[in-house]
Coordinates of C-alpha atoms and ligand atoms in Angstrom, one line a residue:
M120 CA 58.4 152.1 21.8
N121 CA 61.0 154.7 21.1
Q122 CA 61.5 154.8 17.4
Q123 CA 61.4 157.3 14.6
M124 CA 59.4 156.8 11.5
P125 CA 59.3 158.9 8.3
N126 CA 56.3 161.2 7.9
W127 CA 53.7 158.8 6.8
L128 CA 52.1 160.8 4.0
K129 CA 55.4 161.8 2.5
Q130 CA 56.6 158.2 2.6
R131 CA 53.3 157.0 1.0
A132 CA 53.5 159.6 -1.8
E133 CA 57.0 158.4 -2.5
L134 CA 56.1 154.7 -2.5
T135 CA 52.8 154.7 -4.4
P136 CA 52.1 158.2 -5.7
D137 CA 49.5 157.3 -8.3
R138 CA 47.2 155.2 -6.1
L139 CA 43.8 156.7 -5.1
A140 CA 44.0 158.3 -1.7
V141 CA 40.5 159.8 -1.3
K142 CA 37.4 159.9 -3.4
T143 CA 34.3 162.0 -2.6
T144 CA 31.2 162.5 -4.7
S145 CA 32.8 165.5 -6.3
E146 CA 36.5 164.9 -6.6
Q147 CA 39.3 162.4 -6.1
V148 CA 43.0 162.7 -5.2
T149 CA 46.0 160.4 -5.5
F150 CA 48.6 160.2 -2.7
H151 CA 50.9 162.4 -4.7
Q152 CA 48.2 165.1 -5.0
L153 CA 47.2 164.7 -1.4
H154 CA 50.8 165.1 -0.3
R155 CA 51.2 168.3 -2.4
R156 CA 48.0 169.7 -0.9
V157 CA 49.0 168.9 2.6
Q158 CA 52.4 170.5 2.1
F159 CA 50.6 173.7 1.0
R160 CA 48.2 173.5 3.8
A161 CA 51.0 173.0 6.4
Q162 CA 52.5 176.2 5.0
Q163 CA 49.2 178.0 5.2
L164 CA 48.7 176.9 8.8
S165 CA 52.2 177.9 9.7
L166 CA 51.6 181.3 8.2
S167 CA 48.5 181.6 10.4
G168 CA 50.7 181.0 13.4
V169 CA 50.5 177.3 14.1
T170 CA 53.8 175.9 15.5
K171 CA 55.2 172.7 16.7
G172 CA 53.9 171.3 20.0
E173 CA 50.8 173.5 20.2
H174 CA 47.3 172.1 20.7
V175 CA 45.3 172.7 17.5
A176 CA 41.6 171.8 17.6
I177 CA 39.9 170.7 14.4
L178 CA 36.1 171.3 14.1
M179 CA 35.3 170.3 10.6
K180 CA 32.8 168.3 8.5
N181 CA 34.1 165.1 6.8
S182 CA 35.9 166.3 3.7
I183 CA 39.2 166.1 1.9
D184 CA 40.0 169.5 3.5
M185 CA 39.6 167.9 6.9
I186 CA 41.9 165.0 6.0
E187 CA 44.4 167.5 4.7
T188 CA 44.2 169.5 7.9
I189 CA 44.8 166.4 10.1
H190 CA 47.9 165.5 8.0
A191 CA 49.1 169.1 8.0
V192 CA 48.8 169.5 11.8
M193 CA 50.8 166.2 12.3
S194 CA 53.4 167.4 9.8
I195 CA 54.0 170.6 11.7
G196 CA 54.4 168.5 14.9
A197 CA 51.4 170.1 16.6
V198 CA 48.8 168.0 18.4
A199 CA 45.4 167.7 16.7
I200 CA 42.5 167.8 19.1
M201 CA 39.5 166.3 17.3
L202 CA 36.2 168.1 18.1
N203 CA 32.8 166.5 17.7
L204 CA 30.7 168.9 15.6
R205 CA 27.5 167.7 17.2
L206 CA 28.5 169.0 20.6
T207 CA 26.8 172.1 22.0
R208 CA 28.8 175.3 22.2
Q209 CA 29.1 174.8 26.0
E210 CA 30.5 171.3 25.6
L211 CA 32.9 172.4 22.9
M212 CA 34.2 175.3 25.0
W213 CA 34.7 172.9 27.9
Q214 CA 36.9 170.6 25.7
I215 CA 38.8 173.6 24.2
L216 CA 39.6 174.9 27.7
D217 CA 40.4 171.5 29.1
G218 CA 42.5 170.6 26.1
E219 CA 44.5 173.9 26.4
V220 CA 43.8 174.6 22.7
V221 CA 45.6 177.5 21.1
H222 CA 44.1 177.5 17.6
V223 CA 40.8 176.1 16.3
I224 CA 40.6 175.3 12.6
C225 CA 36.9 175.1 11.6
N226 CA 34.6 175.4 8.6
G227 CA 33.2 178.9 8.3
E228 CA 29.6 177.7 9.0
L229 CA 30.7 176.2 12.3
K230 CA 32.4 179.4 13.6
E231 CA 29.4 180.4 15.6
K232 CA 29.7 177.3 17.7
I233 CA 33.0 178.4 19.2
S234 CA 33.5 182.2 19.0
N235 CA 32.2 183.6 22.2
G236 CA 34.1 186.9 22.0
K237 CA 35.6 186.6 25.5
N238 CA 38.5 184.3 25.2
S239 CA 41.8 184.7 23.4
L240 CA 41.3 181.6 21.3
H241 CA 42.7 181.9 17.7
I242 CA 40.1 180.8 15.2
I243 CA 41.3 179.8 11.7
I244 CA 38.6 179.5 9.2
N245 CA 39.3 176.7 6.7
E246 CA 37.7 178.6 3.7
E247 CA 39.7 181.8 4.5
L248 CA 43.2 180.3 4.7
P249 CA 45.8 182.5 2.9
Q250 CA 46.1 181.4 -0.7
E251 CA 49.6 182.8 -1.4
N252 CA 52.5 180.4 -1.5
A253 CA 54.4 181.1 1.7
N254 CA 58.0 181.5 1.9
V255 CA 58.3 179.5 5.0
E256 CA 60.2 176.3 5.7
L257 CA 58.5 173.1 4.5
Y258 CA 57.3 171.2 7.5
E259 CA 57.6 167.5 7.2
L260 CA 58.8 166.4 10.5
D261 CA 59.6 162.7 11.2
F262 CA 57.2 161.0 13.6
Q263 CA 58.4 159.7 16.9
A264 CA 56.5 156.6 18.1
N265 CA 56.0 157.9 21.6
Q266 CA 55.0 161.4 20.6
V267 CA 51.4 162.5 21.1
A268 CA 49.8 162.9 17.6
T269 CA 46.1 163.5 18.5
I270 CA 43.9 164.0 21.5
M271 CA 40.3 162.8 21.3
Y272 CA 37.7 163.0 24.0
T273 CA 35.7 159.9 24.9
S274 CA 32.0 160.0 24.0
G275 CA 30.9 161.0 27.5
T276 CA 28.5 158.2 27.9
T277 CA 29.3 157.4 31.5
G278 CA 30.3 160.9 32.7
H279 CA 32.4 163.9 31.6
P280 CA 34.4 163.1 28.5
K281 CA 38.2 162.5 29.0
G282 CA 40.9 163.6 26.6
V283 CA 42.6 160.4 25.3
M284 CA 46.2 161.0 24.1
H285 CA 47.1 158.9 21.1
T286 CA 50.8 158.6 20.1
F287 CA 52.0 157.9 16.6
G288 CA 52.9 154.5 17.9
N289 CA 49.3 153.9 19.0
H290 CA 47.9 154.8 15.6
W291 CA 50.6 152.7 13.9
S292 CA 50.0 149.6 16.0
S293 CA 46.2 150.0 15.6
A294 CA 46.6 150.1 11.7
V295 CA 49.0 147.2 11.6
G296 CA 46.9 145.1 14.0
S297 CA 43.8 145.6 11.9
A298 CA 45.7 144.6 8.7
L299 CA 47.1 141.4 10.3
N300 CA 43.5 140.4 11.1
L301 CA 41.5 141.5 8.1
G302 CA 44.3 141.0 5.6
L303 CA 45.2 143.6 3.0
L304 CA 44.6 143.6 -0.7
P305 CA 46.0 146.1 -3.2
T306 CA 42.4 146.6 -4.3
D307 CA 41.1 147.4 -0.9
R308 CA 39.0 150.6 -0.5
W309 CA 37.5 151.6 2.8
L310 CA 34.1 153.4 2.9
L311 CA 34.3 156.2 5.5
A312 CA 30.9 157.6 6.5
V313 CA 31.5 157.6 10.2
P314 CA 32.7 160.9 11.7
L315 CA 36.4 161.7 11.2
F316 CA 36.4 163.2 14.7
H317 CA 35.7 159.7 16.2
I318 CA 38.4 157.1 16.5
S319 CA 36.4 154.9 14.1
G320 CA 36.9 157.5 11.3
L321 CA 40.3 158.9 12.2
S322 CA 41.8 155.3 12.3
I323 CA 40.7 154.9 8.7
V324 CA 42.8 157.9 7.7
M325 CA 45.8 156.4 9.5
R326 CA 45.3 153.1 7.8
S327 CA 44.9 154.7 4.4
V328 CA 48.4 156.3 4.4
I329 CA 50.1 153.4 6.2
Y330 CA 48.6 150.8 3.8
G331 CA 48.4 152.8 0.6
M332 CA 44.7 152.2 0.6
G333 CA 42.0 154.4 -0.9
I334 CA 39.1 156.0 1.1
V335 CA 35.7 156.6 -0.3
L336 CA 34.6 159.5 1.8
H337 CA 31.0 160.5 2.6
E338 CA 30.2 163.7 4.4
R339 CA 27.5 162.1 6.4
F340 CA 25.7 158.8 6.7
N341 CA 23.1 158.0 4.1
A342 CA 22.0 154.4 3.8
T343 CA 21.2 154.6 0.1
K344 CA 24.4 156.4 -0.8
M345 CA 26.4 153.9 1.2
N346 CA 24.8 150.9 -0.5
Q347 CA 25.4 152.6 -3.9
A348 CA 29.1 153.2 -3.0
I349 CA 29.5 149.5 -2.1
M350 CA 27.8 148.5 -5.4
N351 CA 29.6 151.0 -7.7
D352 CA 32.7 152.4 -6.1
K353 CA 34.7 149.2 -5.6
V354 CA 34.4 149.5 -1.8
T355 CA 35.7 146.3 -0.1
I356 CA 35.4 147.3 3.6
V357 CA 33.1 149.6 5.5
S358 CA 32.9 150.7 9.2
V359 CA 29.4 150.8 10.7
V360 CA 27.6 151.2 13.9
T361 CA 24.3 149.3 14.6
T362 CA 21.9 152.0 13.4
M363 CA 23.8 152.4 10.1
L364 CA 23.8 148.7 9.5
Q365 CA 20.0 148.4 10.2
Q366 CA 19.2 151.2 7.8
M367 CA 21.5 149.8 5.1
L368 CA 19.8 146.4 5.3
D369 CA 16.4 147.9 5.1
Q370 CA 17.4 150.0 2.1
L371 CA 19.2 147.1 0.4
D372 CA 16.0 145.1 0.1
K373 CA 16.7 142.1 -2.1
Q374 CA 19.9 143.4 -3.8
R375 CA 23.2 141.7 -3.1
Y376 CA 26.6 143.3 -2.5
P377 CA 29.3 142.3 -5.1
D378 CA 31.6 139.4 -4.2
S379 CA 34.5 141.7 -4.0
F380 CA 32.9 143.3 -0.9
R381 CA 34.8 141.8 2.1
C382 CA 33.6 143.2 5.3
M383 CA 31.3 145.3 7.5
L384 CA 33.3 146.2 10.5
A385 CA 30.7 146.8 13.2
G386 CA 31.7 148.4 16.5
G387 CA 31.0 151.2 19.0
G388 CA 28.3 149.3 20.8
P389 CA 26.4 146.1 20.8
V390 CA 24.8 144.8 17.6
P391 CA 21.5 143.1 18.4
K392 CA 21.4 139.4 17.6
S393 CA 18.5 139.8 15.2
V394 CA 20.5 142.1 13.0
L395 CA 23.5 139.8 13.0
E396 CA 21.2 136.9 12.0
E397 CA 19.6 138.8 9.2
C398 CA 23.1 139.6 7.9
Q399 CA 24.1 135.9 8.1
N400 CA 20.9 134.9 6.2
R401 CA 21.7 137.4 3.5
K402 CA 25.4 136.3 3.4
I403 CA 26.7 139.8 4.4
P404 CA 30.0 139.4 6.2
V405 CA 29.8 141.4 9.5
Y406 CA 32.8 141.4 11.8
Q407 CA 32.0 142.5 15.2
T408 CA 34.7 144.5 16.9
F409 CA 35.3 145.8 20.4
G410 CA 37.3 148.9 20.9
M411 CA 37.3 152.3 22.7
T412 CA 38.8 155.7 22.1
E413 CA 41.5 154.5 24.6
T414 CA 42.5 151.6 22.3
A415 CA 42.8 153.8 19.2
S416 CA 39.9 151.8 17.6
Q417 CA 39.7 148.0 17.4
I418 CA 41.5 145.8 20.0
V419 CA 39.4 142.6 19.7
T420 CA 37.8 141.7 16.4
L421 CA 36.3 138.6 14.7
T422 CA 38.5 136.9 12.1
P423 CA 37.1 136.4 8.6
E424 CA 36.7 132.6 9.2
H425 CA 34.6 133.1 12.3
S426 CA 32.4 136.0 11.2
M427 CA 29.5 133.7 10.3
T428 CA 30.0 131.1 13.0
K429 CA 30.7 133.1 16.1
L430 CA 27.6 135.3 16.0
G431 CA 27.5 137.8 18.9
S432 CA 31.2 137.5 19.7
A433 CA 33.6 140.4 19.3
G434 CA 36.3 137.9 18.5
K435 CA 39.9 137.5 19.6
P436 CA 42.5 140.1 20.4
L437 CA 44.5 141.7 17.5
F438 CA 47.9 140.1 17.0
S439 CA 49.9 142.3 19.4
C440 CA 47.1 142.6 22.0
Q441 CA 45.8 140.6 24.9
V442 CA 42.5 140.4 26.6
K443 CA 41.4 138.9 30.0
I444 CA 38.4 138.9 32.3
V445 CA 38.9 139.8 35.9
K446 CA 36.5 139.6 38.9
D447 CA 37.4 140.6 42.4
G448 CA 41.0 140.9 41.5
K449 CA 41.2 137.4 40.1
E450 CA 41.4 136.2 36.5
C451 CA 38.2 134.5 35.5
I452 CA 37.9 131.0 34.0
A453 CA 36.2 130.3 30.6
N454 CA 32.6 131.6 30.4
E455 CA 32.9 133.4 33.8
E456 CA 31.7 137.0 33.7
G457 CA 33.8 139.9 34.9
E458 CA 35.4 143.1 33.8
I459 CA 37.2 143.2 30.4
L460 CA 40.9 144.1 30.6
V461 CA 43.0 144.7 27.5
K462 CA 46.7 145.3 26.8
G463 CA 48.6 146.3 23.7
P464 CA 50.7 148.9 21.9
N465 CA 47.6 150.7 20.6
I466 CA 46.5 151.6 24.1
T467 CA 46.8 155.2 25.1
K468 CA 49.5 156.3 27.5
G469 CA 46.8 158.2 29.5
Y470 CA 44.2 160.8 29.8
W471 CA 45.3 164.4 29.2
K472 CA 45.7 166.1 32.6
R473 CA 43.9 163.3 34.4
D474 CA 46.6 161.5 36.3
D475 CA 44.2 160.0 38.8
E476 CA 41.9 158.6 36.2
T477 CA 44.9 157.3 34.2
K478 CA 46.3 155.5 37.3
K479 CA 42.9 154.0 37.9
A480 CA 42.3 152.8 34.3
L481 CA 45.9 151.7 33.5
Q482 CA 47.5 149.2 35.9
D483 CA 50.6 147.2 34.9
G484 CA 49.9 148.0 31.2
W485 CA 46.3 146.6 31.5
L486 CA 43.5 148.9 30.6
H487 CA 40.4 148.4 32.8
T488 CA 37.7 149.0 30.3
G489 CA 34.7 149.3 32.6
D490 CA 32.9 146.8 30.4
Q491 CA 31.6 143.4 31.5
G492 CA 32.1 140.3 29.4
Y493 CA 33.3 136.8 29.3
I494 CA 35.7 134.7 27.1
D495 CA 34.4 131.3 26.0
D496 CA 36.4 128.1 26.1
Q497 CA 37.7 128.8 22.6
G498 CA 39.0 132.2 23.5
F499 CA 36.3 134.3 22.0
L500 CA 35.2 137.5 23.8
Y501 CA 31.6 138.3 24.4
V502 CA 30.9 141.9 25.5
L503 CA 27.9 142.1 27.8
D504 CA 27.5 145.7 28.9
R505 CA 29.0 148.5 30.9
R506 CA 29.8 147.5 34.5
S507 CA 28.1 150.7 35.7
D508 CA 24.8 149.7 34.0
L509 CA 24.7 146.1 35.4
I510 CA 21.5 145.3 37.2
I511 CA 21.7 142.8 40.0
S512 CA 18.2 141.2 40.5
G513 CA 17.8 138.6 43.2
G514 CA 21.6 137.9 43.0
E515 CA 21.5 137.4 39.2
N516 CA 23.4 139.6 36.8
V517 CA 21.0 141.3 34.3
Y518 CA 22.5 143.1 31.3
P519 CA 20.4 146.0 29.9
A520 CA 21.9 145.4 26.4
E521 CA 20.4 141.9 26.2
I522 CA 16.9 143.1 27.1
E523 CA 17.2 146.0 24.7
S524 CA 18.3 143.6 21.9
I525 CA 15.2 141.5 22.4
L526 CA 12.9 144.6 22.5
L527 CA 14.5 145.9 19.3
S528 CA 13.8 142.7 17.5
H529 CA 10.1 143.5 17.8
P530 CA 9.0 145.1 14.4
K531 CA 6.9 147.8 16.1
I532 CA 9.6 148.9 18.4
K533 CA 11.9 151.6 17.1
D534 CA 14.2 152.2 20.1
A535 CA 14.7 150.8 23.6
G536 CA 16.6 151.6 26.7
V537 CA 16.7 149.6 29.9
V538 CA 17.9 150.5 33.4
G539 CA 17.6 149.0 36.9
V540 CA 15.0 150.3 39.4
E541 CA 14.9 149.6 43.1
D542 CA 12.8 146.6 43.9
K543 CA 11.9 145.7 47.5
R544 CA 11.9 142.0 46.8
W545 CA 14.7 141.5 44.3
G546 CA 17.0 144.5 45.2
Q547 CA 16.8 145.8 41.6
S548 CA 14.7 144.9 38.6
P549 CA 14.9 146.0 34.9
Y550 CA 12.7 148.8 33.7
A551 CA 12.3 149.7 30.0
F552 CA 11.9 152.9 28.0
V553 CA 10.5 152.3 24.6
V554 CA 10.0 154.3 21.4
L555 CA 7.4 152.9 19.0
H556 CA 7.0 152.7 15.3
E557 CA 3.4 151.7 15.6
Q558 CA 0.9 151.5 18.4
L559 CA 1.6 148.6 20.8
M560 CA 0.3 147.7 24.3
K561 CA 2.5 147.4 27.3
T562 CA 1.1 143.9 28.0
D563 CA 2.0 142.8 24.4
I564 CA 5.6 143.9 25.0
I565 CA 5.8 142.2 28.4
E566 CA 4.4 139.0 26.8
F567 CA 6.9 139.3 23.9
C568 CA 9.7 139.5 26.5
Q569 CA 8.4 136.6 28.6
N570 CA 8.6 134.4 25.6
Q571 CA 12.3 135.1 25.1
L572 CA 13.8 136.0 28.4
A573 CA 14.1 134.4 31.8
T574 CA 11.5 135.9 34.2
Y575 CA 13.9 138.0 36.2
K576 CA 15.0 139.8 33.0
V577 CA 11.5 140.7 31.9
P578 CA 11.0 144.5 32.4
K579 CA 8.9 145.3 35.5
D580 CA 7.2 148.1 33.7
I581 CA 7.6 150.2 30.6
T582 CA 7.5 154.0 29.8
F583 CA 6.8 155.1 26.2
L584 CA 8.8 158.1 25.0
D585 CA 9.1 160.0 21.7
E586 CA 12.8 159.6 21.7
L587 CA 15.6 158.3 24.0
P588 CA 18.3 160.5 25.4
R589 CA 21.5 160.0 23.3
N590 CA 24.8 161.9 23.3
A591 CA 26.6 163.5 20.4
A592 CA 28.0 160.1 19.5
N593 CA 24.4 158.8 19.3
K594 CA 25.0 156.5 22.3
L595 CA 22.2 155.8 24.6
L596 CA 22.5 157.8 27.9
R597 CA 21.2 155.3 30.4
R598 CA 22.3 157.7 33.2
A599 CA 19.7 160.1 31.9
L600 CA 17.1 157.4 32.1
K601 CA 18.2 156.5 35.6
E602 CA 17.8 160.1 36.6
R603 CA 14.3 160.0 35.2
V604 CA 13.5 157.0 37.4
N605 CA 15.1 158.6 40.5
K606 CA 13.0 161.7 40.0
G607 CA 9.9 159.6 39.5
R608 CA 9.3 160.9 35.9
L609 CA 8.0 157.7 34.5
Q610 CA 5.1 158.8 32.4
Ligands
ATP727 P1 32.9 157.5 28.1 O1 34.1 156.8 28.3 O2 33.1 159.0 28.1 O3 31.8 157.1 29.1 P2 32.3 155.9 25.8 O4 32.9 154.8 26.6 O5 31.0 155.7 25.2 O6 32.3 157.3 26.6 P3 33.9 155.5 23.4 O7 35.4 155.3 23.6 O8 33.4 156.1 22.2 O9 33.3 156.3 24.6 O10 33.2 154.0 23.4 C1 33.8 152.9 23.9 C2 32.7 152.0 24.5 O11 31.8 151.5 23.5 C3 33.3 150.7 25.2 O12 33.8 150.9 26.4 C4 32.0 149.9 25.2 O13 31.2 150.2 26.3 C5 31.3 150.3 23.9 N1 31.6 149.2 22.9 C6 32.5 149.3 21.9 N2 32.5 148.2 21.2 C7 31.5 147.4 21.7 C8 30.9 146.1 21.3 N3 31.4 145.4 20.3 N4 29.9 145.6 22.1 C9 29.4 146.3 23.1 N5 29.9 147.5 23.5 C10 30.9 148.1 22.8
MG728 MG1 34.6 154.8 27.9

């Protein structure tokens, strides 16, 4: 793609100035107001030294200020590097160095996480931006489709995070692909309580200006407040991950969402079958979606008409995208398991400064996702697990996610993680780490699994832990569990 587009927010403010852009618990702004604020902020940033082409990291809490900052950096033509505020100082400094960041814009309270005194990094405190009206040129550059708009690091679940470059074309295609699937109503409002520094959150900001759609913005996840927003704030769509969905269901109790509520978009990881079934029973429309940082959010998503019938599937590719399953270099037939490959205009052009990794992941335009799955005979994708976590026991493929999903359906089990351990007889066998709500015997858990899983999938043994290792994106770190096994730390 090699085309030019007008600055999205400027265009949006001209087209539908009076529509709601963002609403928080304390204020709301229209697109006209947001545009004015972003123009001012772009001037403030430019006064602070930010110039076109520079890498500008954003370390902020979900807020209108943060949305303004993202738009302002894009308007200046600088590249926004989105930093996860749950990272440790060491992890943040690694990304800042790797990403060749020149300026960091952060909330004052987060300053301590990055200022180490030694480096020449320019830190701009959001709350201390110059308040005078600058006499500098108004920055509202047009957007080039192949120009890098943002860099976002992967969650670092399988190894070191990699900086994914997103072009304006990637964000555009992602937003359009989602609208062609979910449809778009003038009354749509997207509830955003996932982090803005993840692709799940950032993609909602892009959709908002491209569609002219309002965002109901929450600083952080709170199940009660989210349910209240769906009930009272005219929310029609919400993005969730499994833990959010579970807590919202618990908190909802017997209440029902209004008929105008259209969709829970559930992604980022597998959703246990028991949770999907509960939603189905309660007539809550959940659309599972598969996507990665590399695909600028969704790439395969269930369609509205299949959300209740194709439980457990991530759906079909978005309109301009393709998906296939490959094993040993050959495309699989229906229902055959292999690696998921995806293609489409929303896919990154590569990892920042990682040519080797880029070449490995992107071949002939197909992204090798590192995830295992299959496509059924009707073309629906089922995501099984990460290839690197696959357990091969007696020649059978065993997916930790399936066992974890069964364990999590037990009312006394709070969290579960499964990895493969060496087994003299079977090569490998599954081993479970479990966090309990209430006391439960190992033998009871094994019996519970025996009733629902083939024998070779039943965990060989169980270790109880107080909590499971998770990364800053709250994803289970199975590699840390494997390390525990390798070091023999099982009790
Ligand atoms: P890293 O690439 O650094 O190891 P990560 O892959 O966890 O981290 P993300 O880009 O945040 O970083 O996550 C994408 C991954 O999330 C996918 O590759 C897949 O493993 C998982 N995922 C996303 N959607 C689903 C889904 N519907 N079902 C199962 N897994 C999913
Ligand atoms: Mg990944």
